Coordinates of C-alpha atoms in Angstrom, one line a residue:
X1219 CA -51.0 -8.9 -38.7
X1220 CA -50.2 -5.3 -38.8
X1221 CA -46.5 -4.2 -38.6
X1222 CA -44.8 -1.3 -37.6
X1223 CA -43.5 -0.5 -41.3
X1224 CA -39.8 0.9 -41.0
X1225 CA -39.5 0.8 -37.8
X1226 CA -36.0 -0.5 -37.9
X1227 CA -34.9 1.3 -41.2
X1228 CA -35.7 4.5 -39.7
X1229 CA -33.0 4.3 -37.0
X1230 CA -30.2 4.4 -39.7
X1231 CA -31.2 7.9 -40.8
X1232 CA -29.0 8.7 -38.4
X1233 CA -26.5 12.3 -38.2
X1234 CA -23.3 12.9 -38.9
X1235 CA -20.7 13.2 -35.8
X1236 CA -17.1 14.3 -36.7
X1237 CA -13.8 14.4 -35.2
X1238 CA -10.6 16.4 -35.8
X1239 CA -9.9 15.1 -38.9
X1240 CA -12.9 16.1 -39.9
X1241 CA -12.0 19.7 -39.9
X1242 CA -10.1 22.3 -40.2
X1243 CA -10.5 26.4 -38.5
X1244 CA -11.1 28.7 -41.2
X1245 CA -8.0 31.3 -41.3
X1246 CA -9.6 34.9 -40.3
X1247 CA -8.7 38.5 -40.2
X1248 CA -5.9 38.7 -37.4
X1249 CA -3.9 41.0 -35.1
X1250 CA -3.0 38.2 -33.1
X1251 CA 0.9 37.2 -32.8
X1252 CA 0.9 33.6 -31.1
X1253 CA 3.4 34.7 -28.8
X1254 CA 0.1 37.3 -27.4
X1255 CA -2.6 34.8 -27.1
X1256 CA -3.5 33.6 -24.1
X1257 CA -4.6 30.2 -23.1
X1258 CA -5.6 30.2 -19.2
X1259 CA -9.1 28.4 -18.6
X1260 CA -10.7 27.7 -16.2
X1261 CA -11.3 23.7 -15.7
X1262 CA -14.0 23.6 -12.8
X1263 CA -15.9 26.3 -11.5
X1264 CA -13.5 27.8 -9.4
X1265 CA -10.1 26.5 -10.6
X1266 CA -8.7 28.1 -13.4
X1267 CA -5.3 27.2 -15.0
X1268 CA -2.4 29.1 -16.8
X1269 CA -2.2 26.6 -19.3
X1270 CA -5.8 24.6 -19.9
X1271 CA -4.2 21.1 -20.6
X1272 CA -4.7 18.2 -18.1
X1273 CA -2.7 15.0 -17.8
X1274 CA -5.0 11.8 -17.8
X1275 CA -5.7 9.9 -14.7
X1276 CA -3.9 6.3 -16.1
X1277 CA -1.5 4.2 -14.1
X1278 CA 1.2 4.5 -16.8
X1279 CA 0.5 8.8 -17.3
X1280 CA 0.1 10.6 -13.5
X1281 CA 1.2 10.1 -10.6
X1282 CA 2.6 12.9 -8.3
X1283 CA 6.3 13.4 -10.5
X1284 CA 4.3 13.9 -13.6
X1285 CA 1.1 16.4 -11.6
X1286 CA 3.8 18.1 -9.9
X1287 CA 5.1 19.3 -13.2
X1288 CA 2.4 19.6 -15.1
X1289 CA 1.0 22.3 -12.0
X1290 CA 4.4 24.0 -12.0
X1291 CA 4.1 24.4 -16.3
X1292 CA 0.9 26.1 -15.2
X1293 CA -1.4 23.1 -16.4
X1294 CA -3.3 20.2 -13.7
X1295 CA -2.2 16.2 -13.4
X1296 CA -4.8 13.9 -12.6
X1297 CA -4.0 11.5 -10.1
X1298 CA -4.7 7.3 -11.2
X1299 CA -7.2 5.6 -8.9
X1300 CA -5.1 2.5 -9.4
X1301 CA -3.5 2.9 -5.6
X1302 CA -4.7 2.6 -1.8
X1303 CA -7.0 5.3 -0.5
X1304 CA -3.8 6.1 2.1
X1305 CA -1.2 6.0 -1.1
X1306 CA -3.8 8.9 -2.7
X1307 CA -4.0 11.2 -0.1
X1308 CA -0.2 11.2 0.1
X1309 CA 0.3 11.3 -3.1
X1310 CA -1.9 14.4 -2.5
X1311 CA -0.6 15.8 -0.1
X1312 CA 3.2 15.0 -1.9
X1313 CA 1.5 17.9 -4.5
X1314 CA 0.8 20.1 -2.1
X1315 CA 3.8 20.4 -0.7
X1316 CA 6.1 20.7 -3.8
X1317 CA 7.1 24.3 -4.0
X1318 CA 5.3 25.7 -1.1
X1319 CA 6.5 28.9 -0.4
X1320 CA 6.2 28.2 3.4
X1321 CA 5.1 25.0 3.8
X1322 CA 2.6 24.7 6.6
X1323 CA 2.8 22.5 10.1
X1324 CA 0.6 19.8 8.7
X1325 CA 2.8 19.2 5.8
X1326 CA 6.2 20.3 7.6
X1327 CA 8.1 16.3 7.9
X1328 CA 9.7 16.3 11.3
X1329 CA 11.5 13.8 13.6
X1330 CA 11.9 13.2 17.6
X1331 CA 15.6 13.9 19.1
X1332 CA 15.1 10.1 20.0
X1333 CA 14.7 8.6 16.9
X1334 CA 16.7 6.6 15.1
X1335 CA 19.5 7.7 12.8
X1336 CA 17.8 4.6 10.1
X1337 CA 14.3 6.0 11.1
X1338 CA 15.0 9.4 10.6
X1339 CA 17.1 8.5 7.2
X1340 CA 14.0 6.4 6.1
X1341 CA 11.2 8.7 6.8
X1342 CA 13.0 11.3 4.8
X1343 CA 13.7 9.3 1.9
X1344 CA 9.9 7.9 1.9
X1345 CA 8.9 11.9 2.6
X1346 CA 11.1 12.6 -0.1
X1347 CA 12.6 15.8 1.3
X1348 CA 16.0 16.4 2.3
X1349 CA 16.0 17.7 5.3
X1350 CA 13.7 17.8 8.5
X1351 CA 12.9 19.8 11.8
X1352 CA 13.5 18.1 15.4
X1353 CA 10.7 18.7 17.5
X1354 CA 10.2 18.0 21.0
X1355 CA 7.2 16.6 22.6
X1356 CA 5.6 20.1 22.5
X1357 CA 6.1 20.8 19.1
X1358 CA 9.2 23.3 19.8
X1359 CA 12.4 22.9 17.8
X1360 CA 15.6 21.4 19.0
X1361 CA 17.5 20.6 15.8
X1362 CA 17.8 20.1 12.2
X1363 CA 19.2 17.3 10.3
X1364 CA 20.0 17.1 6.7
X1365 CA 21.0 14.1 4.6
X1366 CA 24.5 15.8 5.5
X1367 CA 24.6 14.9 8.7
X1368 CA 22.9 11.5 8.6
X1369 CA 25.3 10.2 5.9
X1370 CA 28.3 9.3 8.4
X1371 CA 26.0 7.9 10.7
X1372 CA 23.9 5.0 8.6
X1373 CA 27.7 4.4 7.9
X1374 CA 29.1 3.1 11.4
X1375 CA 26.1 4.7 13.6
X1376 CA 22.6 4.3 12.5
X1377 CA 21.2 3.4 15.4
X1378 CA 22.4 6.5 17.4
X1379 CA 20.2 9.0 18.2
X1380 CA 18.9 12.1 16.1
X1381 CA 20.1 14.4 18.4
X1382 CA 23.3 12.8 18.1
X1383 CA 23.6 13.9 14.5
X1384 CA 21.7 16.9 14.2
X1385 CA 22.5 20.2 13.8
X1386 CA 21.2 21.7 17.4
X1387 CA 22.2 25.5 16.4
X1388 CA 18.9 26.3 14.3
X1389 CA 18.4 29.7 12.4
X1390 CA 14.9 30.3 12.8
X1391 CA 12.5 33.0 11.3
X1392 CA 9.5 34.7 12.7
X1393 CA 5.4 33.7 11.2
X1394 CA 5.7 37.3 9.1
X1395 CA 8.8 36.4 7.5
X1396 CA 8.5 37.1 3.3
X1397 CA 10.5 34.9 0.6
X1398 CA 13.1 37.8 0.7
X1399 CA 14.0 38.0 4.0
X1400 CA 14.3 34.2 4.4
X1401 CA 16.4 34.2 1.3
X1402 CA 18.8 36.4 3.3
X1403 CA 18.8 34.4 6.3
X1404 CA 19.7 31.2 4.3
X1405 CA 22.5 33.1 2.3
X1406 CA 23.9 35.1 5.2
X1407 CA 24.0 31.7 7.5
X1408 CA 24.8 29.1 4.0
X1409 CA 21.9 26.9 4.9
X1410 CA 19.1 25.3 2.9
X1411 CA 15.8 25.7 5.3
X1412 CA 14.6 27.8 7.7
X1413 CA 11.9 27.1 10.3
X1414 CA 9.2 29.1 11.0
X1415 CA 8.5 29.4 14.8
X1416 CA 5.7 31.8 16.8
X1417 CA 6.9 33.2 19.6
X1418 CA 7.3 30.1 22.1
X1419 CA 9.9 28.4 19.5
X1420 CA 7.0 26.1 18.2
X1421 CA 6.9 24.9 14.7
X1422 CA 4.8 26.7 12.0
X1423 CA 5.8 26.1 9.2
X1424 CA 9.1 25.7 6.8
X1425 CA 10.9 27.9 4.3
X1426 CA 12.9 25.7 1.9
X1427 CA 15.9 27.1 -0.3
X1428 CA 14.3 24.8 -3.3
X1429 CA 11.0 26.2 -2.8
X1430 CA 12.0 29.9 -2.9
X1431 CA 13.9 29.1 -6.1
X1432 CA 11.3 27.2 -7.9
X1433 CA 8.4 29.2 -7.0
X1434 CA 10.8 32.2 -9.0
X1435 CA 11.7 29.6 -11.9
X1436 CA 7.6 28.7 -12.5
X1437 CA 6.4 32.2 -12.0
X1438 CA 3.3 30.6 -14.1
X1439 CA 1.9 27.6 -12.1
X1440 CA -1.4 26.8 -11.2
X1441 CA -1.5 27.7 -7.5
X1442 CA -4.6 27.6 -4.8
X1443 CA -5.2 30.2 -3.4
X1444 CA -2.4 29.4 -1.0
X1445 CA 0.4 29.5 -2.8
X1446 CA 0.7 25.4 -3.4
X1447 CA 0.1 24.0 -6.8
X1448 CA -3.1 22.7 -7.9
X1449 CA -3.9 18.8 -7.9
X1450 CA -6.6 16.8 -8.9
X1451 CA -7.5 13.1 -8.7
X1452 CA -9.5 10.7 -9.9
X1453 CA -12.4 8.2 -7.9
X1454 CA -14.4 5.7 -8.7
X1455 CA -17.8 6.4 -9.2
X1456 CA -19.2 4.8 -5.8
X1457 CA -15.2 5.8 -4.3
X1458 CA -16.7 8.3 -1.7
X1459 CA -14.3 7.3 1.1
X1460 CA -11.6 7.8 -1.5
X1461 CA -12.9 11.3 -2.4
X1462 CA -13.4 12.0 1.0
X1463 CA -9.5 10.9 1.7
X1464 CA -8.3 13.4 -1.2
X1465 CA -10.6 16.2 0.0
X1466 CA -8.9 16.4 3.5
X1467 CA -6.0 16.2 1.9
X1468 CA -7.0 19.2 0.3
X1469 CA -7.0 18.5 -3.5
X1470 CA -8.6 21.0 -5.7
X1471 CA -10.6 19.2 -8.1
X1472 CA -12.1 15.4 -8.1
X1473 CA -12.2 13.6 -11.0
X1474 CA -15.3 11.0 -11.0
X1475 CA -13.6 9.0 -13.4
X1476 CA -16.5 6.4 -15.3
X1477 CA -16.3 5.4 -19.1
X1478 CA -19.9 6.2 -18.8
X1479 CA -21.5 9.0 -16.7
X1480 CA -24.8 8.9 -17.6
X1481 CA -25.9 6.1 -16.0
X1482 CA -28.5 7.0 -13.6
X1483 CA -26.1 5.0 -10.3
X1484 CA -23.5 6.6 -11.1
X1485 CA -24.8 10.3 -11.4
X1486 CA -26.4 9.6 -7.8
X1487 CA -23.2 8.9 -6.3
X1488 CA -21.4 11.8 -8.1
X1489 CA -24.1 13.8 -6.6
X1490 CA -23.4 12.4 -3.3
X1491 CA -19.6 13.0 -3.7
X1492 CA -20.0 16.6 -4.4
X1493 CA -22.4 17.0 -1.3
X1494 CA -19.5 15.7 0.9
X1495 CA -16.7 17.3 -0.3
X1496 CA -15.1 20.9 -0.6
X1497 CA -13.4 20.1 -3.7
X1498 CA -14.7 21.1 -7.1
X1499 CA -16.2 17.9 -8.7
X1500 CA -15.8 16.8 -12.3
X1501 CA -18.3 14.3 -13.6
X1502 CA -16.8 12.0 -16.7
X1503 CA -16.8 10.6 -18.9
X1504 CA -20.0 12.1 -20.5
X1505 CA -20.3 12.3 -24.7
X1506 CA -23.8 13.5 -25.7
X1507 CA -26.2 16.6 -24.7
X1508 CA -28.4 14.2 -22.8
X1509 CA -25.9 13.1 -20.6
X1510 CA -24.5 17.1 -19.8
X1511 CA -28.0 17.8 -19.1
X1512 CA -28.8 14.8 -16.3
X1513 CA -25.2 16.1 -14.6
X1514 CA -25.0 19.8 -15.5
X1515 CA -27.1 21.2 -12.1
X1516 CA -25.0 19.8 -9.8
X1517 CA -20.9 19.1 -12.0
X1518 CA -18.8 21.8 -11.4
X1519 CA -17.1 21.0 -14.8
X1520 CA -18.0 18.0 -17.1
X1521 CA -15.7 16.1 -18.8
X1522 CA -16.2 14.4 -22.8
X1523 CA -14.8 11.5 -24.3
X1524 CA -16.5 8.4 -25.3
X1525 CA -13.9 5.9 -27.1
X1526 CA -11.4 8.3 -29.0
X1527 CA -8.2 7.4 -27.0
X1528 CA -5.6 5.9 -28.7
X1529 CA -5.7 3.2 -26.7
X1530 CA -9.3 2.9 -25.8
X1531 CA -11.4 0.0 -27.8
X1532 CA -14.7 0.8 -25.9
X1533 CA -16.1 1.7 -29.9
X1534 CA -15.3 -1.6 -31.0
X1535 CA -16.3 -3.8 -28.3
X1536 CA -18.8 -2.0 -27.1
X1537 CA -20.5 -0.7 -30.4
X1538 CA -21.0 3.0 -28.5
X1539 CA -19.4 5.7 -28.6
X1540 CA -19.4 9.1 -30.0
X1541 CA -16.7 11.3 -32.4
X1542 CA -15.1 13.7 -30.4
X1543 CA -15.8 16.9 -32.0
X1544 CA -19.2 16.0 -31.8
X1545 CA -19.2 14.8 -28.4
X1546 CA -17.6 18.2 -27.3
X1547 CA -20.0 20.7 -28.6
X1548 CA -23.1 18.5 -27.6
X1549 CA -21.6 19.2 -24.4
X1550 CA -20.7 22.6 -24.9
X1551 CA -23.8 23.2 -25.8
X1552 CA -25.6 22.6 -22.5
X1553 CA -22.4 23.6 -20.3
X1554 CA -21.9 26.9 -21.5
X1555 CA -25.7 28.1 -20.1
X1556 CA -24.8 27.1 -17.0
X1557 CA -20.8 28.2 -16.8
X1558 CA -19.8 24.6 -16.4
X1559 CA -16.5 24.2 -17.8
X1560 CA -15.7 21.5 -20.6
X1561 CA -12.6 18.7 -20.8
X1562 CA -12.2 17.2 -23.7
X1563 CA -10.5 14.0 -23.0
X1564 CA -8.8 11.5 -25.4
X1565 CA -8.2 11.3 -29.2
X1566 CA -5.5 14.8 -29.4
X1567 CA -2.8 13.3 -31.2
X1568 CA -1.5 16.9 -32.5
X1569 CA -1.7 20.6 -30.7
X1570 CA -3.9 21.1 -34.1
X1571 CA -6.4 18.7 -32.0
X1572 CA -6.6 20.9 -28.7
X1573 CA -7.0 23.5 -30.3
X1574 CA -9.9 22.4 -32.4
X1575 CA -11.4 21.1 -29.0
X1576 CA -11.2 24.7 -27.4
X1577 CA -12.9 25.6 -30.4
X1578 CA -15.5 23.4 -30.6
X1579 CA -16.5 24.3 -27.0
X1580 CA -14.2 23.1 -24.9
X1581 CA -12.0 24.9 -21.8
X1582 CA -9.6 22.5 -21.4
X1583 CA -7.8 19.1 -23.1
X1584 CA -6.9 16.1 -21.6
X1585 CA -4.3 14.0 -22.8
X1586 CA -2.5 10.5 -22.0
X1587 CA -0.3 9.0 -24.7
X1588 CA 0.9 12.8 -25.3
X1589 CA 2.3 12.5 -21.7
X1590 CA 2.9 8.9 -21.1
X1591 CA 6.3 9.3 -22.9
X1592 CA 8.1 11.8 -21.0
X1593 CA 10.6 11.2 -17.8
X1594 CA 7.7 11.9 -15.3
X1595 CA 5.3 9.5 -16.3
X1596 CA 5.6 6.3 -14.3
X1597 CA 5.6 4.1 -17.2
X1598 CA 8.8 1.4 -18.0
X1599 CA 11.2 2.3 -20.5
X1600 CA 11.2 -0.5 -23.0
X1601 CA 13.6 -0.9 -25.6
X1602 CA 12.2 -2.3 -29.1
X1603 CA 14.3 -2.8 -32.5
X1604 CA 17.0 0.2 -31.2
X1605 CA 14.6 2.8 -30.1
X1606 CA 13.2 3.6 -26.9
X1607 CA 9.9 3.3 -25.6
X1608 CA 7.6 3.8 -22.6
X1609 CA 4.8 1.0 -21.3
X1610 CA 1.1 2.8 -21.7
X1611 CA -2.1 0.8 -20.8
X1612 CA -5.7 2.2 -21.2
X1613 CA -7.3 1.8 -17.9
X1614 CA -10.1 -0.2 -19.5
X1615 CA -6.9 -2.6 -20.9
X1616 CA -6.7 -6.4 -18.4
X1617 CA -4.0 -4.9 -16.8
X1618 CA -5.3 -2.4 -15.5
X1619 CA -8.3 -3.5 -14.7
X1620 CA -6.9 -6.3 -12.3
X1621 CA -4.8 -3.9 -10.2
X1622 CA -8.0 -1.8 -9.7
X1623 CA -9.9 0.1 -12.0
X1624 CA -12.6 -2.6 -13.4
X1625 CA -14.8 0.0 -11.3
X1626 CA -14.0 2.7 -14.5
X1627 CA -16.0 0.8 -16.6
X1628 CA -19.0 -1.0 -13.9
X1629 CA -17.1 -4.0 -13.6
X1630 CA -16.0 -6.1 -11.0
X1631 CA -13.7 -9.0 -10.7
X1632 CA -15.9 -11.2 -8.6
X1633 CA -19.0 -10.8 -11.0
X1634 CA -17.3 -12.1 -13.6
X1635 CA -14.7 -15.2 -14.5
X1636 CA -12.9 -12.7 -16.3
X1637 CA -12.7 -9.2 -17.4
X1638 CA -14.1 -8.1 -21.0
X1639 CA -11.6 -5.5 -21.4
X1640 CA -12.3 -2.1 -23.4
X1641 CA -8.6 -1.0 -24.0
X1642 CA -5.1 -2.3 -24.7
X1643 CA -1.5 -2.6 -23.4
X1644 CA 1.1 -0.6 -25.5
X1645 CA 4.1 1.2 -25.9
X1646 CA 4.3 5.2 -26.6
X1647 CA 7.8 6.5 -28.1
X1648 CA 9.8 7.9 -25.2
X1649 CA 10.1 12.1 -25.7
X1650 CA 12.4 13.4 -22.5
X1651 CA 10.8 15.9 -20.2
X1652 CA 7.1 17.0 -20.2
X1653 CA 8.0 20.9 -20.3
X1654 CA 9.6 20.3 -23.8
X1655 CA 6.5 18.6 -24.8
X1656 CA 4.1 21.3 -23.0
X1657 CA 5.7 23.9 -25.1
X1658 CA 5.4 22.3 -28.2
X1659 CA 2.0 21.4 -27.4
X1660 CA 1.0 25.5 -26.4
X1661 CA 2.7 26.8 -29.0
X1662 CA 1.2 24.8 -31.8
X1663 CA -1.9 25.8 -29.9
X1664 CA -1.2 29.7 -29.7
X1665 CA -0.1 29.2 -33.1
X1666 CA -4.0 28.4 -33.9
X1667 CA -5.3 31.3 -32.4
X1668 CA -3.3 33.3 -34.0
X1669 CA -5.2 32.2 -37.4
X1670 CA -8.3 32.9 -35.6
X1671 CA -8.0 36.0 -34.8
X1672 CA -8.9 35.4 -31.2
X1673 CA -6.2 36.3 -28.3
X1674 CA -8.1 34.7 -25.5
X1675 CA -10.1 31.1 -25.1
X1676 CA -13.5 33.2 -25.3
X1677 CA -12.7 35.3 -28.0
X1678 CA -11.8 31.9 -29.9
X1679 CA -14.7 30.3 -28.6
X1680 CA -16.6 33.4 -30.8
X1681 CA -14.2 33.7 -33.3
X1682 CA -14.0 30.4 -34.8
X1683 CA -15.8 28.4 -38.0
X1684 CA -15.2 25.1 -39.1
X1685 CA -14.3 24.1 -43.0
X1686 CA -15.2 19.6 -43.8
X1687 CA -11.9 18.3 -44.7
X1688 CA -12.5 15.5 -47.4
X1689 CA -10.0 12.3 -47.2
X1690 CA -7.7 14.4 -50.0
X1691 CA -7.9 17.3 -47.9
X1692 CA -6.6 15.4 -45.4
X1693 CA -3.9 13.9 -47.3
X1694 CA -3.0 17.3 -48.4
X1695 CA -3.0 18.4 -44.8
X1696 CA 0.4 16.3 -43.6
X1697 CA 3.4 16.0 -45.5
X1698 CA 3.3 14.4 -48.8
X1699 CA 5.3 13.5 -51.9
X1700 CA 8.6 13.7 -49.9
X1701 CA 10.6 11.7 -47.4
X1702 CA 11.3 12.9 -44.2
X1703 CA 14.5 13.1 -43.4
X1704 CA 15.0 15.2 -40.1
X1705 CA 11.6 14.9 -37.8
X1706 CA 10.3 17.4 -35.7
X1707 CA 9.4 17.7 -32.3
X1708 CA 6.0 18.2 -32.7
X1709 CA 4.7 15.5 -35.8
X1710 CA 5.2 11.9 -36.9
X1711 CA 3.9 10.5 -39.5
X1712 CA 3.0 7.8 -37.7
X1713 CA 0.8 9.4 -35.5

């Protein structure tokens, strides 16, 4: 019987795929002074970012505390999927209306004269906002009240009346009114908030002392085209009502988050998605040129990363997978003659990483342990042998997968007895507050193309050459022969 003679053999002369280890940039010619390069991106077709780094879309890394700093430190969070379609639209909208300048009717939080003192008390604290407009039956405004004046009143009056306790002498402004002139009006009359009424004393819209000030503190944020910082969010890859829920809730880019992309239901419901929504769409995870071919016509960005997070196992259970490095200039490959935009997501453990990724192809990095230390990520802080830590899950770990994202990774609870899991449970080291660790993480990266030679992401993009690293080289590479006494902010040995 005749047999198909190395058949088999033949698939193990196989290519090499690298990651950043790998590699190293190759020092150039340079003019550039880190403090000169710039990093903005853009990270979909039409949403471009001060800083190109993206917080990952895990139930122990973003939700709105964390995206609302990362927009305001000029970079984009990723909302989790691991919550109620209702709890992600108001997690949107919670985005949204962080440092508006004037924050508009649909997002203003008001109450009736006739509530409740409690209701009013609890709405705002749920709202999270301070303070809040009364409004009649016809939208016009009666009142303000402030946590100021509810405070005596949960004390021996909380079922009084709001118009009990408000404050019925409101400063208003007109629909023209600029950030200066408001500014004025709250100085001259010592108040925090000024409504913005048309000419029949109806609500508008909602000048805040807090927004004026922070839109001047984070001169740099990623804004719409609005004024309101950018958010994106991740959906399942058959979530449409979901994506439809964050659209009208008017998030800039959607996220569909799936460990793999290029299977064939998947890319039709991402297609789907995209013709229903105004949002830019992302289509992830995807790790080889194939797969940015079958999604490239219709993805306004793509994003790569099969396996390399620190605490993804998908390579080990699964026996697939793809080196990063690899993985991104495949993609980059295919993106770049169509002007999709890039992600590289997982595996960055140093800013040396992101900025290999950028130049391998990339626009923008993703990131999730990096993050899931810091005060804004939702994580618990656990305490282990005198140091403090923070919980972090991969949402392919059990955990996660019970409360909602088995969906990631085309699995449902009912299909099977139990999940097979591709990711872990874990505990990052805690690092204080995200801007700290943004700006180590830009400047390390700035710091990169300064070696290049190359001020902008484009320029590095044509700038850059890769040098193999060999497992001395690597060695080399951290430090050795010594023991560190004093860390610093941005290395561990451990990592």
């Amino acid at each position: 019987m005749a047999t198909d003679s190395g058949r088999f053999s033949a698939k193990l002369d196989v290519p090499e795929a690298l990651t950043f280890d790998d590699v190293l940039l190759r020092p150039k010619e340079s003019r550039v002074e880190p403090d000169d390069a710039d990093l903005s991106a853009r990270v979909s077709k039409n949403v471009e970012l001060t800083v190109p780094i993206l917080s990952a879309a895990m139930d122990t890394v973003t939700e709105s505390d964390l995206a609302i700093a990362m927009a305001r430190e000029g970079g984009l969070g990723v909302l989790h999927r691991n919550m109620t379609v209702a709890e992600t639209a108001a997690e949107v909208e919670r985005i949204k209306r962080a440092h508006e300048l004037v924050i508009r009717r649909e997002n203003v939080v008001t109450v009736s004269p006739d509530d409740t003192v409690r209701e009013a008390d609890t709405l705002m604290e749920r709202e999270g906002v301070s303070g809040a407009p009364v409004v009649d039956e016809d939208d016009v405004v009666l009142g303000i009240i402030s946590g100021t004046d509810i405070r005596p009143y949960l004390e021996v009056g909380e079922d009084d009346a709001v118009r009990e306790a408000m404050t019925d002498e409101v400063i208003t402004a007109p629909e023209d009114v600029d950030a200066r002139e408001a500014l004025e009006l709250m100085y001259d009359h010592k108040i925090e908030r000024v409504p913005i009424v048309d000419d029949g004393d109806g609500l508008v819209g909602l000048v805040t002392m807090q927004g004026i000030l922070q839109r001047r503190e984070h001169e740099e944020a990623a804004r719409d085209g609005d004024g309101r910082l950018i958010a994106g969010v991740a959906v399942g890859p058959f979530e449409e009502e979901r994506a439809v829920a964050a659209d009208e809730a008017d998030v800039d880019v959607i996220f569909i988050d799936c460990a793999h992309a290029h299977n064939l239901n998947v890319l039709d419901s991402a297609r789907a998605i995209k013709e229903t929504v105004d949002a830019d769409v992302v289509v992830g995870n995807v790790g080889t040129r194939e797969a940015a071919e079958a999604a490239v016509d219709f993805a306004d960005g793509l994003k790569v990363g099969i396996g390399p997070g620190s605490i993804c196992t998908t390579r080990v259970v699964s026996g697939a997978g793809m080196p990063q490095m690899t993985a991104v200039s495949e993609v980059a490959d295919v993106a770049v003659e169509h002007d999709v935009p890039v992600i590289a997501d997982g595996g960055i453990r140093y800013s040396g990483d992101a900025i290999k990724a950028l130049a391998a192809g990339a626009n923008a990095v993703m990131l999730g342990s990096y993050f899931a230390g810091t005060d804004e990520a939702p994580g618990r802080v656990i305490t282990m042998q005198g140091k403090k830590y923070k919980q972090y899950r991969g949402m392919g770990s059990v955990g996660a997968m019970k409360s909602g994202g088995g969906d990631r990774y085309l699995k449902e609870e009912d299909e099977d007895e139990e999940f097979v899991p591709e990711g872990v449970e874990a505990a990052t080291p805690y690092k204080g507050s995200l801007a700290s660790e943004l700006h180590q993480l830009t400047g390390g990266m700035c710091s990169g193309m300064g070696y290049v030679g190359a001020e902008t992401v484009p320029e590095l993009h044509e700038r850059a050459e890769f040098v193999r690293v060999s497992s001395a080289g690597q060695t080399e590479g951290h430090p050795h022969d010594v023991m560190i006494t004093d860390e610093a902010p941005n290395y561990s040995p451990n990592e």
